[in-house]
XYZ file of N, CA and C in Angstrom:
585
model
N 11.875 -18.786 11.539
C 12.032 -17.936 10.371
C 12.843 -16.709 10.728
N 13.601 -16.480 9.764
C 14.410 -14.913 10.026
C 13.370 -14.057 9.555
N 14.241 -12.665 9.691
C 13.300 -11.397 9.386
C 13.088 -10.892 10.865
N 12.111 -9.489 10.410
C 12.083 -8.304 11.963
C 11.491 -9.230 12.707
N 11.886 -9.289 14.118
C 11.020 -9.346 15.379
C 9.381 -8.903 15.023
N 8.823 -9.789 15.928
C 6.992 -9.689 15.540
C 7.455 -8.100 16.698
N 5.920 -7.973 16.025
C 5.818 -6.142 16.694
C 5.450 -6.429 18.220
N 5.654 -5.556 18.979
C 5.011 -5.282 20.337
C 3.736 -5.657 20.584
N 2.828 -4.989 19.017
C 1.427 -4.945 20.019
C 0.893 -5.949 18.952
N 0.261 -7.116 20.253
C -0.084 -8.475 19.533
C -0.974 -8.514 18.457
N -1.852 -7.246 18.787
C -2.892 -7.087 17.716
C -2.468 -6.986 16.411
N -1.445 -6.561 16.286
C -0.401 -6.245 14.831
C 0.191 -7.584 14.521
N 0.256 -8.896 15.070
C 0.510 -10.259 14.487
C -0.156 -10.328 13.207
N 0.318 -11.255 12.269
C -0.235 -11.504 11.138
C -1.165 -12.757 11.339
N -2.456 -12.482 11.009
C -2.963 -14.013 11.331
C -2.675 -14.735 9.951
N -2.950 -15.851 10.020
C -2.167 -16.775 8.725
C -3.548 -17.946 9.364
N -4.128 -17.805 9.077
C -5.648 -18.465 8.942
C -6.679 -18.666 7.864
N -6.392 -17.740 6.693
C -7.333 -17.800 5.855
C -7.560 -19.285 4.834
N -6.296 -19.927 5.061
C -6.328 -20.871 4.163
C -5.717 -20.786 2.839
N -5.392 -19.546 2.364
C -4.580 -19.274 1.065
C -3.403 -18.145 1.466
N -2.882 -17.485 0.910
C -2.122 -16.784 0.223
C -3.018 -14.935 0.524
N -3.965 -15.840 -0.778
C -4.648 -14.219 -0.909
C -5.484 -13.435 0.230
N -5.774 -14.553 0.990
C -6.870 -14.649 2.478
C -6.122 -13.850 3.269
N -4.533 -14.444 3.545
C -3.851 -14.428 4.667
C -3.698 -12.821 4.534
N -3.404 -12.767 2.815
C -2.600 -11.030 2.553
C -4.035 -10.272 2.750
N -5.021 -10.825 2.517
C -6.353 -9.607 2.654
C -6.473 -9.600 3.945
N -5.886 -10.617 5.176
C -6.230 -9.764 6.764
C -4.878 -9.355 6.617
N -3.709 -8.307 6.391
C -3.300 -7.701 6.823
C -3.754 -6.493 7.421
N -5.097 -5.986 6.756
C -6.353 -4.979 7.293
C -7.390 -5.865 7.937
N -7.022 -5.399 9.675
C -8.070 -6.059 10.334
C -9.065 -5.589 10.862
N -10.436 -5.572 11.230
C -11.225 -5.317 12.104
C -12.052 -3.479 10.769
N -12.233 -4.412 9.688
C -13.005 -3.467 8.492
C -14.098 -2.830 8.537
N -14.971 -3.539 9.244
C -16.027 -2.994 9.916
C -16.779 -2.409 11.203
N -15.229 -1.839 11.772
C -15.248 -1.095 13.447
C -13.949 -0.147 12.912
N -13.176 -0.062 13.532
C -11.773 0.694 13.339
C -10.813 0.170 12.710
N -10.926 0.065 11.794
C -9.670 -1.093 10.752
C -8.151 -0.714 11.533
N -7.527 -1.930 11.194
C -6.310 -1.874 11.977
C -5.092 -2.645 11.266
N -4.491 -1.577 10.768
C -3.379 -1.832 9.641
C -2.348 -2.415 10.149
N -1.953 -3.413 9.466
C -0.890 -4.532 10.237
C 0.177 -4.360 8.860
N -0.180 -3.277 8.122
C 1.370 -2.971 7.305
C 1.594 -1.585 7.523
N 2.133 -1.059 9.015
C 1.841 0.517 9.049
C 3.449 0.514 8.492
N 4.200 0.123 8.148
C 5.682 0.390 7.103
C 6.026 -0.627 6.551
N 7.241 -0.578 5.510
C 7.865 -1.469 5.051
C 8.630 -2.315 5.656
N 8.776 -2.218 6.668
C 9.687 -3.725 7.493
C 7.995 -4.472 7.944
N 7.274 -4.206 7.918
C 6.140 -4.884 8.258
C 5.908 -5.777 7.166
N 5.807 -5.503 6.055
C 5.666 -5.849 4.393
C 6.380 -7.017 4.491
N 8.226 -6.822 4.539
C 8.786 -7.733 4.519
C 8.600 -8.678 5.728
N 8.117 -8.260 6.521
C 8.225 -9.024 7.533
C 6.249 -10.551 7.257
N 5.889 -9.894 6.796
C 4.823 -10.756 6.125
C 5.454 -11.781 5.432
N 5.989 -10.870 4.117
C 6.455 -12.017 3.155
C 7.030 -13.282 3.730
N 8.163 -12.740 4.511
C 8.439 -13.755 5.699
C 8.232 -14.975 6.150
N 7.179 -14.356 6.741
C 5.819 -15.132 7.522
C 5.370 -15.970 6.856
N 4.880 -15.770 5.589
C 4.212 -16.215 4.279
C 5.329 -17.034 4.034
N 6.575 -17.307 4.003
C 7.116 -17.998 3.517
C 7.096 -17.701 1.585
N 6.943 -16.272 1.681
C 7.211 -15.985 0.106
C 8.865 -15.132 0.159
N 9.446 -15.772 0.181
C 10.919 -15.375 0.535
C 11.876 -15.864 -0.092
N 12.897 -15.577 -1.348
C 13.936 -15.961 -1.457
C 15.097 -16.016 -0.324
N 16.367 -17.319 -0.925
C 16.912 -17.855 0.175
C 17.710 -16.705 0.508
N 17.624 -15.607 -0.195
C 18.404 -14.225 0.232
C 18.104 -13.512 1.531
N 17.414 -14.051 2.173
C 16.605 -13.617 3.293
C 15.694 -13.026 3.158
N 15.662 -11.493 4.207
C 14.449 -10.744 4.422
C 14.330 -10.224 2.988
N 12.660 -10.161 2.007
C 13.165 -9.576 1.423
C 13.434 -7.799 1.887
N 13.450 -7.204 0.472
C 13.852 -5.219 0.765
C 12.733 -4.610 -0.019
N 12.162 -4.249 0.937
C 10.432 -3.454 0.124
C 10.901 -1.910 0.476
N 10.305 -1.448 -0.717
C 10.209 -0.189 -0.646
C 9.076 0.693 -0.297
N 9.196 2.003 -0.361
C 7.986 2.585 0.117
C 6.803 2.758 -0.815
N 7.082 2.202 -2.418
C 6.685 2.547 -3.417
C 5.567 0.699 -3.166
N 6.585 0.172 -2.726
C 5.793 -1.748 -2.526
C 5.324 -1.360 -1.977
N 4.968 -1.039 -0.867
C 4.302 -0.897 0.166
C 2.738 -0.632 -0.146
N 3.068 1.034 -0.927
C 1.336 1.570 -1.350
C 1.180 0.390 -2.158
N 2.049 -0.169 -3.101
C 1.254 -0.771 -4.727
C 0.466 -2.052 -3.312
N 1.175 -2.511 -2.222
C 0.540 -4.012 -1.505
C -0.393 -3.861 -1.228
N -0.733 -2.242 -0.642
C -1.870 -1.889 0.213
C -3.141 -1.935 -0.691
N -2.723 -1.244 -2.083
C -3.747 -1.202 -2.819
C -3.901 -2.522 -3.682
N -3.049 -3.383 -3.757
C -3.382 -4.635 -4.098
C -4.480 -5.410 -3.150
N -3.510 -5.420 -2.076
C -4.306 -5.929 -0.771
C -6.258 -5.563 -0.548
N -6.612 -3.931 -1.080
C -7.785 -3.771 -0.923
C -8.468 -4.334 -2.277
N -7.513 -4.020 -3.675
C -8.667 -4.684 -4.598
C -8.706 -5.965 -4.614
N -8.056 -7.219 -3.840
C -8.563 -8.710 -3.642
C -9.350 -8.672 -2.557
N -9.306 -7.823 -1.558
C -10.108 -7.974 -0.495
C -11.781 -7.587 -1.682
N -11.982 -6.692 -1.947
C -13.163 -6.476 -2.804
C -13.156 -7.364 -3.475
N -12.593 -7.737 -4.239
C -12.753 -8.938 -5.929
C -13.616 -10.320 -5.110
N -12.604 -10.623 -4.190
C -12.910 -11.852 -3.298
C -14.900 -11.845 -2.341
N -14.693 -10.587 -2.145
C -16.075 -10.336 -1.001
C -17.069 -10.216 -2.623
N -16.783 -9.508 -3.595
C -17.934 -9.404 -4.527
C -18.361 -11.103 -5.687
N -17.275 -11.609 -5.562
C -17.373 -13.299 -5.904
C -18.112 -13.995 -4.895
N -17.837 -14.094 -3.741
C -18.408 -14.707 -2.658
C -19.774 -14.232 -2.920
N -19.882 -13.595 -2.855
C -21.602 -12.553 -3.473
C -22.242 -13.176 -4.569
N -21.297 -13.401 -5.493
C -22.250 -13.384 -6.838
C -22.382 -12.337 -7.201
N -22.014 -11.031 -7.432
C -21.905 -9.875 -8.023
C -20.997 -9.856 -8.850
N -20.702 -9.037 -9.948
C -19.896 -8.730 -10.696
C -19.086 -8.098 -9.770
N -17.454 -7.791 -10.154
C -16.585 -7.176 -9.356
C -16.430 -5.921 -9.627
N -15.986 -4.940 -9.168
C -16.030 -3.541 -9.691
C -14.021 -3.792 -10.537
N -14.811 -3.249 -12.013
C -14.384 -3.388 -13.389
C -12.016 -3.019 -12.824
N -12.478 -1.753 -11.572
C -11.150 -1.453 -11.330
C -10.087 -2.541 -10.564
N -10.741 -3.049 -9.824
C -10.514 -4.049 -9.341
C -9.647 -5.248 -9.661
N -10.377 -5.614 -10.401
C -10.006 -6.582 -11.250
C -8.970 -6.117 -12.134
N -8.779 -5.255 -12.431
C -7.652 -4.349 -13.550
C -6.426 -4.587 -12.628
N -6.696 -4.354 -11.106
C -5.701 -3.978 -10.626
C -4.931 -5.398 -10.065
N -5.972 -6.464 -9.872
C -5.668 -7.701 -9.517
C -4.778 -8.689 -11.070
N -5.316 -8.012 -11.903
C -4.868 -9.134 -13.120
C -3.600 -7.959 -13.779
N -3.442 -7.151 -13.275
C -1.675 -6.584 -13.419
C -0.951 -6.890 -12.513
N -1.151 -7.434 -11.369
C -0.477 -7.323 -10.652
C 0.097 -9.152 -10.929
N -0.807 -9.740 -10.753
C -0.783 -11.463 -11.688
C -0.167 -11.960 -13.190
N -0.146 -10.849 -13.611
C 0.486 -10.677 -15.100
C 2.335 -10.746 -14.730
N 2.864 -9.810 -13.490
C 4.889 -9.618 -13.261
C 4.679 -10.904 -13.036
N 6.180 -11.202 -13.371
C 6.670 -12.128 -12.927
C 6.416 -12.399 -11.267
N 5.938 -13.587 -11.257
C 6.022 -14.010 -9.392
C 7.153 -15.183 -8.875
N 6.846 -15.548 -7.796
C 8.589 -16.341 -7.183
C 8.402 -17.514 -7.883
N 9.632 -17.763 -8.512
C 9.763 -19.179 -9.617
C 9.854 -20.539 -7.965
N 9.146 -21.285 -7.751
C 9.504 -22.499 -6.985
C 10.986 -23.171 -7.551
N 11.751 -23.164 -6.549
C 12.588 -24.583 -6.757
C 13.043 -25.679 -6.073
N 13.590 -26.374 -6.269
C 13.894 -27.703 -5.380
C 15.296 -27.290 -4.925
N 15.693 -28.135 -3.764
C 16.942 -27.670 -3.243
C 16.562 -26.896 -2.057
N 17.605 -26.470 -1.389
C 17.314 -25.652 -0.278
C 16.910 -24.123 -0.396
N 16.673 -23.477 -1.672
C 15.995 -22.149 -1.789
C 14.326 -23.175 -2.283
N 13.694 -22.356 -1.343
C 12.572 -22.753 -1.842
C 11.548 -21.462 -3.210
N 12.194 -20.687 -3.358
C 11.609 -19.737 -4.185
C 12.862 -18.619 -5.227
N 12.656 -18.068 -6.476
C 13.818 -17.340 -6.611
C 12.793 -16.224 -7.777
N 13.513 -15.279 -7.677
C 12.656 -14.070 -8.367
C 13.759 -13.258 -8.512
N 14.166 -12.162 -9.391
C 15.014 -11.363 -9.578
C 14.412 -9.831 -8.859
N 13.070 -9.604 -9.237
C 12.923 -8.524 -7.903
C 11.700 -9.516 -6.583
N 12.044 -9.820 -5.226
C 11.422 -10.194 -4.812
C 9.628 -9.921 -3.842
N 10.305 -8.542 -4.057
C 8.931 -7.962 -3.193
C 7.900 -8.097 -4.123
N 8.227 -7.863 -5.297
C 7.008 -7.663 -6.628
C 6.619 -8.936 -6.905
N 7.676 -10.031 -7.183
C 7.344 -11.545 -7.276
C 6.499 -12.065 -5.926
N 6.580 -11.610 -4.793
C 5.569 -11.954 -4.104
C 4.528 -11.097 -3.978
N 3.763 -10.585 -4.458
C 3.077 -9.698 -4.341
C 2.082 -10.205 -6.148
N 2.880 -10.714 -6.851
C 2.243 -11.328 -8.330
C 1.819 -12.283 -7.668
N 2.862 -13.146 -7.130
C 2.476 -14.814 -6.355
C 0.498 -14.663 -5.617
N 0.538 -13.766 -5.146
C -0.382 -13.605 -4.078
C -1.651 -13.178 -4.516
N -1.469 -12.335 -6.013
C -2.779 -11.873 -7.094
C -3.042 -13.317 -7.567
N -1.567 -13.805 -8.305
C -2.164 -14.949 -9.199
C -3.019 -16.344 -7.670
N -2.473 -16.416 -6.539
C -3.745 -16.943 -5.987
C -4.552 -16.696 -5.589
N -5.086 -15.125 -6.176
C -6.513 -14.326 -5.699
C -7.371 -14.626 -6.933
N -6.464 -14.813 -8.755
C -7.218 -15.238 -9.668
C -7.630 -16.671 -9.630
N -6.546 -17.736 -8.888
C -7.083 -19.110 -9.035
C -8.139 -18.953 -7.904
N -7.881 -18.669 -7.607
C -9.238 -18.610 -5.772
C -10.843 -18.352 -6.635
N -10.531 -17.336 -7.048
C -11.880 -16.643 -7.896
C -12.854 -17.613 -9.177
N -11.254 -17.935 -9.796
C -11.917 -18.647 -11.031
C -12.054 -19.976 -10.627
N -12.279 -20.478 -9.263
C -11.903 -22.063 -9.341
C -12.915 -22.603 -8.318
N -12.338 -23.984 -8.524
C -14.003 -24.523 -7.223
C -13.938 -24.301 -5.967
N -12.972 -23.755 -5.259
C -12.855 -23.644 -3.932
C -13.581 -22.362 -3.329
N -14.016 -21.397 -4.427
C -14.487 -19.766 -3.856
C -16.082 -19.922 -3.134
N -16.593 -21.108 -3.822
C -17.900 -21.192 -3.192
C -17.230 -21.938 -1.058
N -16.392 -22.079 -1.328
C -15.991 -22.478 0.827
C -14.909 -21.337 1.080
N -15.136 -20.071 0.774
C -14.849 -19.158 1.324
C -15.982 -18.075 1.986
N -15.323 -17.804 3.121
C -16.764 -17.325 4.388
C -16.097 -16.143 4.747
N -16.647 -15.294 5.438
C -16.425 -13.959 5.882
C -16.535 -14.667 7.757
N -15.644 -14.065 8.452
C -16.105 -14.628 10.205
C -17.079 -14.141 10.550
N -17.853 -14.348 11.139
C -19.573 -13.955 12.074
C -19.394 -13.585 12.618
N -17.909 -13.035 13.295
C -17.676 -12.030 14.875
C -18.081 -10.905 13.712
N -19.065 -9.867 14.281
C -19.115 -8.737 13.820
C -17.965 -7.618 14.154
N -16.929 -7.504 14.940
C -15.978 -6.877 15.065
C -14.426 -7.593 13.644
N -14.745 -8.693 13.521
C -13.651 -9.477 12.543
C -14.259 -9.314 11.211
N -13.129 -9.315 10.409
C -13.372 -9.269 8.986
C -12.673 -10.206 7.869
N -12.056 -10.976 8.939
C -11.016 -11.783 8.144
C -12.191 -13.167 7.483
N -11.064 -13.074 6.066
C -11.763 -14.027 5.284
C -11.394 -15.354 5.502
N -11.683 -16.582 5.315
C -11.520 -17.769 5.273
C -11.903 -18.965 4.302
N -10.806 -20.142 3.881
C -11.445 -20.659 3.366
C -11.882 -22.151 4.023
N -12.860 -22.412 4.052
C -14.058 -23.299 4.984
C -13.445 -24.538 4.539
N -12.740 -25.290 5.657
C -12.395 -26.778 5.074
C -12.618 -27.566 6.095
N -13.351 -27.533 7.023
C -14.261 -28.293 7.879
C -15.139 -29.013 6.562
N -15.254 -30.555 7.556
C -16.038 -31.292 6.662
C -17.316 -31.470 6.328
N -18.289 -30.786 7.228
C -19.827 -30.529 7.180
C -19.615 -29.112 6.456
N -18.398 -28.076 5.999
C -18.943 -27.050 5.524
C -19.692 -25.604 6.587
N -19.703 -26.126 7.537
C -20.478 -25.180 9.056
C -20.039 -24.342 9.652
N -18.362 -23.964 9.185
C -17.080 -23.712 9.866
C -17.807 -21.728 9.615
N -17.923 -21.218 11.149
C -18.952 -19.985 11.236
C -17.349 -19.037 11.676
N -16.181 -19.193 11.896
C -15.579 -18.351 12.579
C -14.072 -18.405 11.883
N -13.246 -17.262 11.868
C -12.083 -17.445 11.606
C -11.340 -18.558 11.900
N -11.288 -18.713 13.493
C -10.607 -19.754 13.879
C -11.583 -19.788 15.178
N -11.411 -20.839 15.608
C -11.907 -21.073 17.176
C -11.006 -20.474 18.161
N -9.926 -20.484 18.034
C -8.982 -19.575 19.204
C -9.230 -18.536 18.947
N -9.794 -17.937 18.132
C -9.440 -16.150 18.148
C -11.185 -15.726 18.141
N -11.951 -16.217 17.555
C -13.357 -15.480 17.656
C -14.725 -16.584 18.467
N -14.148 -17.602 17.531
C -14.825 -19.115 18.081
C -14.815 -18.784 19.508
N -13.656 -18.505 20.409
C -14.107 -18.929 21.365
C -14.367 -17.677 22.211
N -14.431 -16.389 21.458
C -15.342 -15.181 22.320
C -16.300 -15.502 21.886
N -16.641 -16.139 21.026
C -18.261 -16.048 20.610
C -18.317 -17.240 21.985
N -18.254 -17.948 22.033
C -18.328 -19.401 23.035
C -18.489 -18.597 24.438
N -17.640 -17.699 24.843
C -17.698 -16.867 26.305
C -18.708 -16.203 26.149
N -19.195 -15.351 24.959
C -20.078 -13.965 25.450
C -21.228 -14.871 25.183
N -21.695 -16.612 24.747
C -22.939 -16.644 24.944
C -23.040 -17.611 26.018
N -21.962 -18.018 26.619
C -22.232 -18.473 28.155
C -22.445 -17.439 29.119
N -21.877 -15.988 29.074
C -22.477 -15.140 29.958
C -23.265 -14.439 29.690
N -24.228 -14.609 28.562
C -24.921 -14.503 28.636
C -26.275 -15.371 28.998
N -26.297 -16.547 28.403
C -27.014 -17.576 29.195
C -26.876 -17.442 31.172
N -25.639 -17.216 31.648
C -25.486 -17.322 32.923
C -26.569 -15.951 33.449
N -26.368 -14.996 32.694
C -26.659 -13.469 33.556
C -28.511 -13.693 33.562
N -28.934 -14.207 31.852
C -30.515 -14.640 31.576
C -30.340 -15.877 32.878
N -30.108 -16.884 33.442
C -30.697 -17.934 34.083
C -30.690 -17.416 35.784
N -29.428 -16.135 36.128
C -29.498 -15.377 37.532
C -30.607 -14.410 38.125
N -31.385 -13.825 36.460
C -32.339 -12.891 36.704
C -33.634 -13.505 36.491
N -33.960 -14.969 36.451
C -34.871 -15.910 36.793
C -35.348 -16.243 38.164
């Protein structure tokens, strides 16, 4: 894929794990419940998602502004809420949702066939609608009941559960799966040494 070089510090990678769209854009804020860690600290970061995401006209990178940027961030937090208060069974807080179903309302990237796979006349905003309107199908549809929060208590990234027993406890197995897998073998090891 074209677009900026991934950043220096790995922690700033985009994970692309959630299983949707809206998942992937709600971990751009990682680690929510320790020191959150913003993986859109500017606008070449933004575009550099879309990117990633493959929400990109064949024009290349798209050109976000500083004005996209706040509207993503604050998009980005009211699906992260809409999504965690559905998963709940709670009603969503009323703003929320205001802010998710305007943003789903612009125009988003028209699909086409041929070698552009997407076309929009402004593109940062068309992906950024694209990404509400799959935070409203996510919500209103049968798939929200196999969306999970990860069990690493340092992770916050959402997921949607498509393991076939439904059991699926971790973002991914490479990234938490398998610290959880280390810190309870040493711990089993350190409990079976002081025996």
């Amino acid at each position: 894929m074209t677009g900026s070089p991934a950043p220096a510090d790995p922690a700033l990678a985009f994970p692309f794990i959630g299983g949707r769209p809206c998942l992937d854009f709600a971990a751009t804020l990682g680690k929510r419940h320790t020191t959150p860690l913003e993986r859109l600290p500017d606008t070449a970061a933004l575009a550099r998602w879309f990117t990633e995401a493959e929400l990109t006209t064949d024009e290349g990178q798209v050109r976000v502004t500083a004005r996209d940027l706040t509207e993503a961030r604050v998009l980005r937090e009211a699906l992260y809420s809409l999504v965690r208060a559905a998963t709940a069974g709670r009603e969503p807080d009323p703003s929320d949702v205001e802010r998710v179903n305007a943003a789903a309302a612009q125009p988003d990237l028209a699909p086409q066939l041929g070698p552009a796979r997407w076309t929009a006349r402004s593109p940062a905003r068309a992906a950024l609608a694209t990404v509400a309107r799959d935070a409203v199908l996510l919500v209103r549809g049968p798939l929200l009941e196999r969306v999970k929060e990860c069990e690493n208590p340092n992770c916050s990234l959402l997921f949607l559960d498509d393991s076939q027993a439904r059991r699926r406890r971790w973002c991914s197995m490479d990234r938490c799966g398998n610290l959880a897998k280390i810190a309870g073998y040493r711990s089993r090891s350190r409990a079976a040494s002081t025996r």
